[in-house]
PDB file of C-alpha atoms in Angstrom:
ATOM      1  CA  MET K 289      13.111  11.036 -10.965  1.00 49.00           C
ATOM      2  CA  GLN K 290      16.747  11.680 -10.221  1.00 49.00           C
ATOM      3  CA  ALA K 291      17.455  15.069  -8.705  1.00 46.00           C
ATOM      4  CA  THR K 292      19.180  17.292 -11.225  1.00 47.00           C
ATOM      5  CA  PRO K 293      21.082  20.551 -10.803  1.00 48.00           C
ATOM      6  CA  LEU K 294      18.845  23.578 -10.383  1.00 50.00           C
ATOM      7  CA  LEU K 295      17.983  25.274 -13.640  1.00 54.00           C
ATOM      8  CA  VAL K 296      16.244  28.644 -13.669  1.00 55.00           C
ATOM      9  CA  PRO K 297      14.816  29.088 -17.165  1.00 57.00           C
ATOM     10  CA  ARG K 298      13.233  32.189 -18.574  1.00 64.00           C
ATOM     11  CA  THR K 299       9.590  32.484 -17.577  1.00 70.00           C
ATOM     12  CA  ALA K 300       8.485  32.036 -21.191  1.00 72.00           C
ATOM     13  CA  GLU K 301       9.806  28.476 -21.092  1.00 82.00           C
ATOM     14  CA  LEU K 302       6.904  27.531 -18.832  1.00 87.00           C
ATOM     15  CA  PHE K 303       4.708  27.919 -21.900  1.00 86.00           C
ATOM     16  CA  ASN K 304       6.834  26.382 -24.635  1.00 85.00           C
ATOM     17  CA  GLN K 305       4.773  23.162 -24.728  1.00 87.00           C
ATOM     18  CA  GLY K 306       1.370  24.808 -25.016  1.00 90.00           C
ATOM     19  CA  LEU K 307       0.611  22.981 -21.781  1.00 93.00           C
ATOM     20  CA  GLU K 308      -1.641  25.754 -20.483  1.00 89.00           C
ATOM     21  CA  HIS K 309      -4.242  24.909 -23.150  1.00 89.00           C
ATOM     22  CA  ARG K 310      -4.546  21.219 -22.254  1.00 92.00           C
ATOM     23  CA  THR K 311      -7.258  19.746 -20.054  1.00 91.00           C
ATOM     24  CA  GLY K 312      -5.960  19.571 -16.499  1.00 92.00           C
ATOM     25  CA  SER K 313      -3.585  22.523 -16.875  1.00 94.00           C
ATOM     26  CA  ALA K 314      -5.911  25.454 -16.207  1.00 95.00           C
ATOM     27  CA  LEU K 315      -3.864  26.264 -13.113  1.00 94.00           C
ATOM     28  CA  LEU K 316      -0.986  27.231 -15.411  1.00 94.00           C
ATOM     29  CA  ARG K 317      -3.237  29.236 -17.715  1.00 92.00           C
ATOM     30  CA  PHE K 318      -4.898  31.217 -14.928  1.00 93.00           C
ATOM     31  CA  GLY K 319      -2.284  30.960 -12.189  1.00 89.00           C
ATOM     32  CA  ALA K 320       0.876  31.838 -14.092  1.00 86.00           C
ATOM     33  CA  ALA K 321       0.160  32.768 -17.689  1.00 70.00           C
ATOM     34  CA  ARG K 322      -1.746  35.930 -16.828  1.00 61.00           C
ATOM     35  CA  GLN K 323       1.419  37.722 -15.782  1.00 58.00           C
ATOM     36  CA  ARG K 324       4.654  36.434 -17.294  1.00 58.00           C
ATOM     37  CA  SER K 325       6.962  38.058 -14.779  1.00 63.00           C
ATOM     38  CA  ALA K 326      10.548  38.255 -16.029  1.00 65.00           C
ATOM     39  CA  ASP K 327      11.967  37.277 -12.639  1.00 71.00           C
ATOM     40  CA  ARG K 328       9.627  34.363 -11.891  1.00 80.00           C
ATOM     41  CA  ILE K 329      11.480  31.139 -11.180  1.00 88.00           C
ATOM     42  CA  GLY K 330      10.117  28.242 -13.196  1.00 90.00           C
ATOM     43  CA  TRP K 331      10.941  24.748 -14.371  1.00 92.00           C
ATOM     44  CA  SER K 332       9.799  23.112 -17.587  1.00 89.00           C
ATOM     45  CA  GLY K 333      10.195  19.460 -18.490  1.00 84.00           C
ATOM     46  CA  ASP K 334       8.687  16.787 -20.680  1.00 84.00           C
ATOM     47  CA  ALA K 335       4.883  17.126 -20.304  1.00 92.00           C
ATOM     48  CA  ALA K 336       5.036  19.285 -17.145  1.00 95.00           C
ATOM     49  CA  ALA K 337       5.743  22.782 -15.886  1.00 94.00           C
ATOM     50  CA  ALA K 338       6.270  24.218 -12.394  1.00 95.00           C
ATOM     51  CA  TRP K 339       6.824  27.638 -10.889  1.00 94.00           C
ATOM     52  CA  LEU K 340       7.670  29.060  -7.483  1.00 93.00           C
ATOM     53  CA  ASP K 341       5.494  31.302  -5.347  1.00 90.00           C
ATOM     54  CA  ALA K 342       8.500  32.674  -3.493  1.00 88.00           C
ATOM     55  CA  ALA K 343       6.526  34.444  -0.749  1.00 87.00           C
ATOM     56  CA  ARG K 344       4.967  31.165   0.406  1.00 90.00           C
ATOM     57  CA  GLY K 345       7.777  28.816  -0.554  1.00 94.00           C
ATOM     58  CA  HIS K 346       5.168  26.993  -2.639  1.00 96.00           C
ATOM     59  CA  VAL K 347       5.858  25.188  -5.908  1.00 96.00           C
ATOM     60  CA  TRP K 348       2.878  24.951  -8.269  1.00 96.00           C
ATOM     61  CA  SER K 349       2.983  22.261 -10.946  1.00 96.00           C
ATOM     62  CA  VAL K 350       0.814  20.959 -13.792  1.00 96.00           C
ATOM     63  CA  GLY K 351       1.096  18.199 -16.365  1.00 96.00           C
ATOM     64  CA  GLU K 352       1.705  14.464 -16.165  1.00 96.00           C
ATOM     65  CA  PRO K 353       2.080  13.403 -12.501  1.00 97.00           C
ATOM     66  CA  ASP K 354       5.464  11.678 -12.957  1.00 97.00           C
ATOM     67  CA  ALA K 355       6.938  14.621 -14.832  1.00 96.00           C
ATOM     68  CA  ALA K 356       5.432  17.195 -12.454  1.00 97.00           C
ATOM     69  CA  ALA K 357       6.776  15.303  -9.440  1.00 97.00           C
ATOM     70  CA  GLY K 358      10.232  15.347 -10.997  1.00 96.00           C
ATOM     71  CA  LEU K 359      10.083  19.137 -11.275  1.00 96.00           C
ATOM     72  CA  VAL K 360       8.979  19.501  -7.642  1.00 97.00           C
ATOM     73  CA  VAL K 361      11.852  17.280  -6.511  1.00 96.00           C
ATOM     74  CA  ARG K 362      14.274  19.306  -8.632  1.00 94.00           C
ATOM     75  CA  ALA K 363      12.999  22.538  -7.094  1.00 95.00           C
ATOM     76  CA  ALA K 364      13.250  21.172  -3.541  1.00 95.00           C
ATOM     77  CA  HIS K 365      16.801  19.882  -4.053  1.00 93.00           C
ATOM     78  CA  GLY K 366      17.906  23.071  -5.774  1.00 92.00           C
ATOM     79  CA  MET K 367      16.303  25.438  -3.274  1.00 93.00           C
ATOM     80  CA  PRO K 368      16.113  23.506   0.023  1.00 92.00           C
ATOM     81  CA  ASP K 369      15.744  26.677   2.100  1.00 93.00           C
ATOM     82  CA  ARG K 370      12.991  28.160  -0.072  1.00 94.00           C
ATOM     83  CA  VAL K 371      10.674  25.298  -1.061  1.00 96.00           C
ATOM     84  CA  ARG K 372       8.329  24.280   1.768  1.00 97.00           C
ATOM     85  CA  GLU K 373       5.159  23.017   0.069  1.00 97.00           C
ATOM     86  CA  PHE K 374       3.725  22.133  -3.316  1.00 98.00           C
ATOM     87  CA  THR K 375       0.565  21.654  -5.348  1.00 97.00           C
ATOM     88  CA  GLY K 376       0.298  19.409  -8.375  1.00 98.00           C
ATOM     89  CA  PRO K 377      -1.848  16.897 -10.253  1.00 97.00           C
ATOM     90  CA  ARG K 378      -3.579  14.213  -8.183  1.00 97.00           C
ATOM     91  CA  GLY K 379      -1.119  11.499  -7.147  1.00 97.00           C
ATOM     92  CA  ILE K 380       1.967  13.707  -7.118  1.00 98.00           C
ATOM     93  CA  ASP K 381       2.261  13.520  -3.319  1.00 98.00           C
ATOM     94  CA  SER K 382       3.102   9.801  -3.337  1.00 98.00           C
ATOM     95  CA  LEU K 383       5.544  10.284  -6.230  1.00 98.00           C
ATOM     96  CA  VAL K 384       7.383  13.133  -4.492  1.00 98.00           C
ATOM     97  CA  GLY K 385       7.239  11.042  -1.307  1.00 97.00           C
ATOM     98  CA  ARG K 386       9.574   8.468  -2.878  1.00 97.00           C
ATOM     99  CA  HIS K 387      12.343  11.080  -2.700  1.00 96.00           C
ATOM    100  CA  LEU K 388      11.362  13.534   0.034  1.00 97.00           C
ATOM    101  CA  PRO K 389       9.334  13.334   3.269  1.00 97.00           C
ATOM    102  CA  VAL K 390       5.810  14.593   2.543  1.00 98.00           C
ATOM    103  CA  THR K 391       3.044  15.421   5.029  1.00 97.00           C
ATOM    104  CA  GLY K 392      -0.408  16.986   5.234  1.00 97.00           C
ATOM    105  CA  ALA K 393      -1.671  16.026   1.773  1.00 98.00           C
ATOM    106  CA  VAL K 394      -5.108  17.463   0.927  1.00 97.00           C
ATOM    107  CA  GLU K 395      -6.964  16.793  -2.322  1.00 97.00           C
ATOM    108  CA  TRP K 396      -8.521  19.759  -4.131  1.00 97.00           C
ATOM    109  CA  VAL K 397     -10.109  20.603  -7.456  1.00 97.00           C
ATOM    110  CA  PHE K 398      -9.136  23.837  -9.203  1.00 97.00           C
ATOM    111  CA  ARG K 399     -12.294  25.013 -10.977  1.00 97.00           C
ATOM    112  CA  TRP K 400     -13.003  27.837 -13.409  1.00 97.00           C
ATOM    113  CA  THR K 401     -15.662  29.305 -15.653  1.00 98.00           C
ATOM    114  CA  LEU K 402     -15.815  31.813 -18.488  1.00 97.00           C
ATOM    115  CA  GLU K 403     -19.605  32.124 -18.404  1.00 97.00           C
ATOM    116  CA  GLU K 404     -22.085  34.018 -16.258  1.00 97.00           C
ATOM    117  CA  PRO K 405     -24.429  31.632 -14.424  1.00 97.00           C
ATOM    118  CA  ALA K 406     -28.209  31.857 -14.540  1.00 95.00           C
ATOM    119  CA  VAL K 407     -29.481  34.550 -12.172  1.00 95.00           C
ATOM    120  CA  HIS K 408     -30.386  33.141  -8.753  1.00 95.00           C
ATOM    121  CA  ARG K 409     -33.695  34.334  -7.305  1.00 93.00           C
ATOM    122  CA  ALA K 410     -32.001  35.701  -4.149  1.00 93.00           C
ATOM    123  CA  GLU K 411     -29.141  37.570  -5.867  1.00 95.00           C
ATOM    124  CA  ASN K 412     -30.980  40.862  -5.359  1.00 95.00           C
ATOM    125  CA  ARG K 413     -30.274  40.501  -1.626  1.00 95.00           C
ATOM    126  CA  VAL K 414     -26.487  40.524  -2.129  1.00 97.00           C
ATOM    127  CA  VAL K 415     -24.729  43.764  -1.159  1.00 96.00           C
ATOM    128  CA  PRO K 416     -21.042  44.782  -1.325  1.00 96.00           C
ATOM    129  CA  LEU K 417     -19.289  45.203   2.038  1.00 96.00           C
ATOM    130  CA  ASP K 418     -16.464  47.653   2.650  1.00 94.00           C
ATOM    131  CA  GLU K 419     -13.708  48.105   5.261  1.00 93.00           C
ATOM    132  CA  GLY K 420     -16.235  49.333   7.776  1.00 94.00           C
ATOM    133  CA  HIS K 421     -17.691  45.823   7.894  1.00 95.00           C
ATOM    134  CA  HIS K 422     -14.425  43.964   8.555  1.00 95.00           C
ATOM    135  CA  GLU K 423     -15.071  43.349  12.257  1.00 95.00           C
ATOM    136  CA  GLU K 424     -18.555  42.049  11.484  1.00 96.00           C
ATOM    137  CA  LEU K 425     -17.150  39.767   8.764  1.00 96.00           C
ATOM    138  CA  PHE K 426     -14.418  38.454  11.031  1.00 95.00           C
ATOM    139  CA  ALA K 427     -16.923  37.575  13.768  1.00 96.00           C
ATOM    140  CA  PHE K 428     -19.284  35.929  11.269  1.00 95.00           C
ATOM    141  CA  LEU K 429     -16.538  33.798   9.707  1.00 95.00           C
ATOM    142  CA  LYS K 430     -15.170  32.831  13.115  1.00 94.00           C
ATOM    143  CA  GLU K 431     -18.589  31.474  14.098  1.00 94.00           C
ATOM    144  CA  HIS K 432     -19.806  29.923  10.867  1.00 93.00           C
ATOM    145  CA  SER K 433     -16.655  29.059   8.888  1.00 91.00           C
ATOM    146  CA  PRO K 434     -13.605  28.964  11.186  1.00 90.00           C
ATOM    147  CA  ALA K 435     -11.494  27.247   8.509  1.00 84.00           C
ATOM    148  CA  HIS K 436     -12.118  30.011   5.924  1.00 87.00           C
ATOM    149  CA  SER K 437      -9.355  30.461   3.359  1.00 85.00           C
ATOM    150  CA  THR K 438      -9.029  34.242   3.535  1.00 89.00           C
ATOM    151  CA  GLY K 439     -10.160  36.903   5.963  1.00 90.00           C
ATOM    152  CA  PRO K 440     -11.063  40.590   6.169  1.00 91.00           C
ATOM    153  CA  GLY K 441      -8.058  42.819   5.578  1.00 89.00           C
ATOM    154  CA  SER K 442      -6.220  40.341   3.341  1.00 91.00           C
ATOM    155  CA  VAL K 443      -4.227  42.157   0.663  1.00 90.00           C
ATOM    156  CA  ASP K 444      -5.391  39.579  -1.895  1.00 91.00           C
ATOM    157  CA  VAL K 445      -9.104  40.397  -1.529  1.00 94.00           C
ATOM    158  CA  ARG K 446     -10.690  42.841  -3.984  1.00 94.00           C
ATOM    159  CA  LEU K 447     -14.298  42.649  -2.762  1.00 96.00           C
ATOM    160  CA  TRP K 448     -16.427  41.323   0.090  1.00 97.00           C
ATOM    161  CA  ALA K 449     -20.151  40.762  -0.377  1.00 98.00           C
ATOM    162  CA  GLY K 450     -22.907  39.607   1.932  1.00 97.00           C
ATOM    163  CA  ILE K 451     -26.581  38.885   2.482  1.00 97.00           C
ATOM    164  CA  ARG K 452     -28.462  40.271   5.498  1.00 95.00           C
ATOM    165  CA  ALA K 453     -31.504  38.909   7.302  1.00 92.00           C
ATOM    166  CA  PRO K 454     -34.766  40.375   6.006  1.00 86.00           C
ATOM    167  CA  ASP K 455     -36.422  40.515   9.429  1.00 76.00           C
ATOM    168  CA  GLY K 456     -35.301  44.004  10.394  1.00 70.00           C
ATOM    169  CA  ASP K 457     -32.226  43.375  12.542  1.00 80.00           C
ATOM    170  CA  GLY K 458     -29.982  43.399   9.467  1.00 88.00           C
ATOM    171  CA  ARG K 459     -27.639  40.728  10.776  1.00 93.00           C
ATOM    172  CA  LEU K 460     -25.255  39.085   8.316  1.00 95.00           C
ATOM    173  CA  VAL K 461     -26.465  35.643   7.194  1.00 95.00           C
ATOM    174  CA  ALA K 462     -23.998  34.915   4.373  1.00 96.00           C
ATOM    175  CA  CYS K 463     -20.745  36.337   3.042  1.00 96.00           C
ATOM    176  CA  GLY K 464     -18.026  35.695   0.505  1.00 96.00           C
ATOM    177  CA  ALA K 465     -14.979  37.287  -1.080  1.00 97.00           C
ATOM    178  CA  LEU K 466     -13.564  37.864  -4.512  1.00 97.00           C
ATOM    179  CA  SER K 467      -9.880  37.347  -3.876  1.00 96.00           C
ATOM    180  CA  THR K 468      -6.980  36.783  -6.291  1.00 94.00           C
ATOM    181  CA  LEU K 469      -4.604  34.000  -7.162  1.00 91.00           C
ATOM    182  CA  ARG K 470      -1.429  35.223  -5.502  1.00 81.00           C
ATOM    183  CA  ASP K 471       0.976  34.613  -8.368  1.00 79.00           C
ATOM    184  CA  SER K 472      -1.116  35.988 -11.234  1.00 86.00           C
ATOM    185  CA  GLY K 473      -3.794  38.268  -9.799  1.00 88.00           C
ATOM    186  CA  ALA K 474      -6.573  36.202 -11.436  1.00 93.00           C
ATOM    187  CA  PRO K 475      -9.991  36.448  -9.702  1.00 96.00           C
ATOM    188  CA  LEU K 476     -10.540  33.744  -7.089  1.00 97.00           C
ATOM    189  CA  MET K 477     -13.786  33.244  -5.173  1.00 97.00           C
ATOM    190  CA  ALA K 478     -13.060  32.461  -1.530  1.00 96.00           C
ATOM    191  CA  SER K 479     -14.452  32.220   2.017  1.00 94.00           C
ATOM    192  CA  VAL K 480     -18.098  31.779   1.071  1.00 94.00           C
ATOM    193  CA  ALA K 481     -19.984  31.093   4.317  1.00 93.00           C
ATOM    194  CA  THR K 482     -23.624  30.830   5.415  1.00 93.00           C
ATOM    195  CA  ASP K 483     -25.196  31.098   8.854  1.00 93.00           C
ATOM    196  CA  ALA K 484     -25.279  27.490  10.062  1.00 86.00           C
ATOM    197  CA  ARG K 485     -28.923  27.870  11.126  1.00 90.00           C
ATOM    198  CA  LEU K 486     -30.000  28.910   7.623  1.00 88.00           C
ATOM    199  CA  ARG K 487     -28.153  26.447   5.408  1.00 85.00           C
ATOM    200  CA  GLY K 488     -30.193  24.810   2.685  1.00 85.00           C
ATOM    201  CA  GLN K 489     -32.113  28.001   1.853  1.00 89.00           C
ATOM    202  CA  GLY K 490     -30.028  28.954  -1.177  1.00 92.00           C
ATOM    203  CA  LEU K 491     -28.128  31.839   0.417  1.00 94.00           C
ATOM    204  CA  GLY K 492     -24.712  30.412  -0.448  1.00 93.00           C
ATOM    205  CA  ALA K 493     -25.867  29.671  -3.981  1.00 95.00           C
ATOM    206  CA  ALA K 494     -27.103  33.245  -4.440  1.00 96.00           C
ATOM    207  CA  LEU K 495     -23.861  34.716  -3.130  1.00 96.00           C
ATOM    208  CA  THR K 496     -21.714  32.381  -5.220  1.00 97.00           C
ATOM    209  CA  SER K 497     -23.726  33.182  -8.334  1.00 97.00           C
ATOM    210  CA  TRP K 498     -23.409  36.936  -7.687  1.00 98.00           C
ATOM    211  CA  LEU K 499     -19.649  36.789  -7.124  1.00 98.00           C
ATOM    212  CA  THR K 500     -19.167  34.656 -10.232  1.00 98.00           C
ATOM    213  CA  ARG K 501     -21.142  37.114 -12.350  1.00 98.00           C
ATOM    214  CA  TYR K 502     -19.185  40.047 -10.900  1.00 97.00           C
ATOM    215  CA  ALA K 503     -15.846  38.398 -11.774  1.00 97.00           C
ATOM    216  CA  VAL K 504     -16.867  37.267 -15.274  1.00 98.00           C
ATOM    217  CA  ARG K 505     -18.184  40.715 -16.204  1.00 97.00           C
ATOM    218  CA  ARG K 506     -14.994  42.455 -15.064  1.00 96.00           C
ATOM    219  CA  HIS K 507     -12.302  39.878 -15.815  1.00 95.00           C
ATOM    220  CA  GLY K 508     -13.826  37.442 -18.291  1.00 96.00           C
ATOM    221  CA  PHE K 509     -13.594  34.456 -15.936  1.00 97.00           C
ATOM    222  CA  CYS K 510     -13.647  33.321 -12.306  1.00 98.00           C
ATOM    223  CA  THR K 511     -11.712  30.600 -10.476  1.00 97.00           C
ATOM    224  CA  LEU K 512     -12.056  28.789  -7.154  1.00 97.00           C
ATOM    225  CA  TRP K 513     -10.647  25.940  -5.084  1.00 96.00           C
ATOM    226  CA  GLN K 514     -12.983  23.137  -3.958  1.00 95.00           C
ATOM    227  CA  LEU K 515     -12.128  20.420  -1.470  1.00 94.00           C
ATOM    228  CA  ALA K 516     -12.383  17.157  -3.386  1.00 96.00           C
ATOM    229  CA  ASP K 517     -14.733  15.527  -0.839  1.00 94.00           C
ATOM    230  CA  ASN K 518     -17.132  18.488  -0.537  1.00 92.00           C
ATOM    231  CA  THR K 519     -20.125  16.964  -2.335  1.00 93.00           C
ATOM    232  CA  PRO K 520     -22.578  19.881  -1.803  1.00 90.00           C
ATOM    233  CA  ALA K 521     -20.018  22.347  -3.195  1.00 92.00           C
ATOM    234  CA  GLU K 522     -19.333  19.990  -6.093  1.00 95.00           C
ATOM    235  CA  ARG K 523     -23.017  20.024  -7.056  1.00 94.00           C
ATOM    236  CA  LEU K 524     -23.343  23.794  -6.677  1.00 94.00           C
ATOM    237  CA  TYR K 525     -20.257  24.703  -8.702  1.00 96.00           C
ATOM    238  CA  THR K 526     -21.215  22.271 -11.447  1.00 97.00           C
ATOM    239  CA  ARG K 527     -24.663  23.848 -11.606  1.00 95.00           C
ATOM    240  CA  LEU K 528     -23.058  27.293 -11.912  1.00 96.00           C
ATOM    241  CA  GLY K 529     -20.957  26.132 -14.859  1.00 97.00           C
ATOM    242  CA  TYR K 530     -17.534  25.681 -13.246  1.00 98.00           C
ATOM    243  CA  ARG K 531     -15.275  23.226 -15.082  1.00 97.00           C
ATOM    244  CA  ASN K 532     -14.116  20.170 -13.161  1.00 95.00           C
ATOM    245  CA  GLU K 533     -10.973  19.132 -15.048  1.00 94.00           C
ATOM    246  CA  ASP K 534      -8.113  19.879 -12.654  1.00 96.00           C
ATOM    247  CA  PRO K 535      -7.908  17.482  -9.698  1.00 97.00           C
ATOM    248  CA  CYS K 536      -4.951  18.528  -7.529  1.00 97.00           C
ATOM    249  CA  VAL K 537      -3.249  17.658  -4.285  1.00 98.00           C
ATOM    250  CA  ALA K 538      -1.405  20.042  -1.975  1.00 98.00           C
ATOM    251  CA  ALA K 539       1.159  18.928   0.611  1.00 98.00           C
ATOM    252  CA  ARG K 540       4.077  20.104   2.737  1.00 97.00           C
ATOM    253  CA  LEU K 541       7.633  18.883   2.808  1.00 97.00           C
ATOM    254  CA  ALA K 542       8.050  17.405   6.278  1.00 90.00           C
ATOM    255  CA  THR K 543      11.593  18.721   6.704  1.00 74.00           C
ATOM    256  CA  HIS K 544      10.140  22.252   7.096  1.00 57.00           C
TER     257      HIS K 544
END
């Protein structure tokens, strides 16, 4: 994986291998192929493709780990002031680490579905939440899911939904968002949280099912990120029909 001079191909070259249709490359199909921006910076090599999310300084990559790692290294050497982090197929962190200092690796699975799930018995309790509920959402997430991926007021979020207690006080007992993949605008379920005292009652499953159905009916599909070691989420998303074909790892370049 020798560093090579920076090449900035036309965006269409990301798709010249048909890589987006292969198992393990859904991130390219949903994360980049939805909007083939003429000014997107991308790299394409043998059995891999990568593209830059310039706002975050994040390089996304798919394909064979060795080839994908080579593209990440090329991007980092060619744009040292712009590339700060990367995501790629499982194992890419150690391969990039042979050439660049890497830190903070976290294993994820990028999951997706084209199908509506079976209707959950508690879906009728789900209600949309608007801007007037942002303070309530923020307080709920702070208490029950402090590591949530996106918050109220995020420009990427298209919809918040929640479930309230049925006992008359109307307090929020579960919430979740339909956000978007930053680079493509594809629907991304995020920040699903349940009151810690009520977990195991199916509230998260009902909310997740509702958000999935909402996305599939309007966009034809839904995507999400799952931490690789989150076994309860793994079981739930599999039950809802989400594909599990795209194991990834995300990491930072330690020089930044």
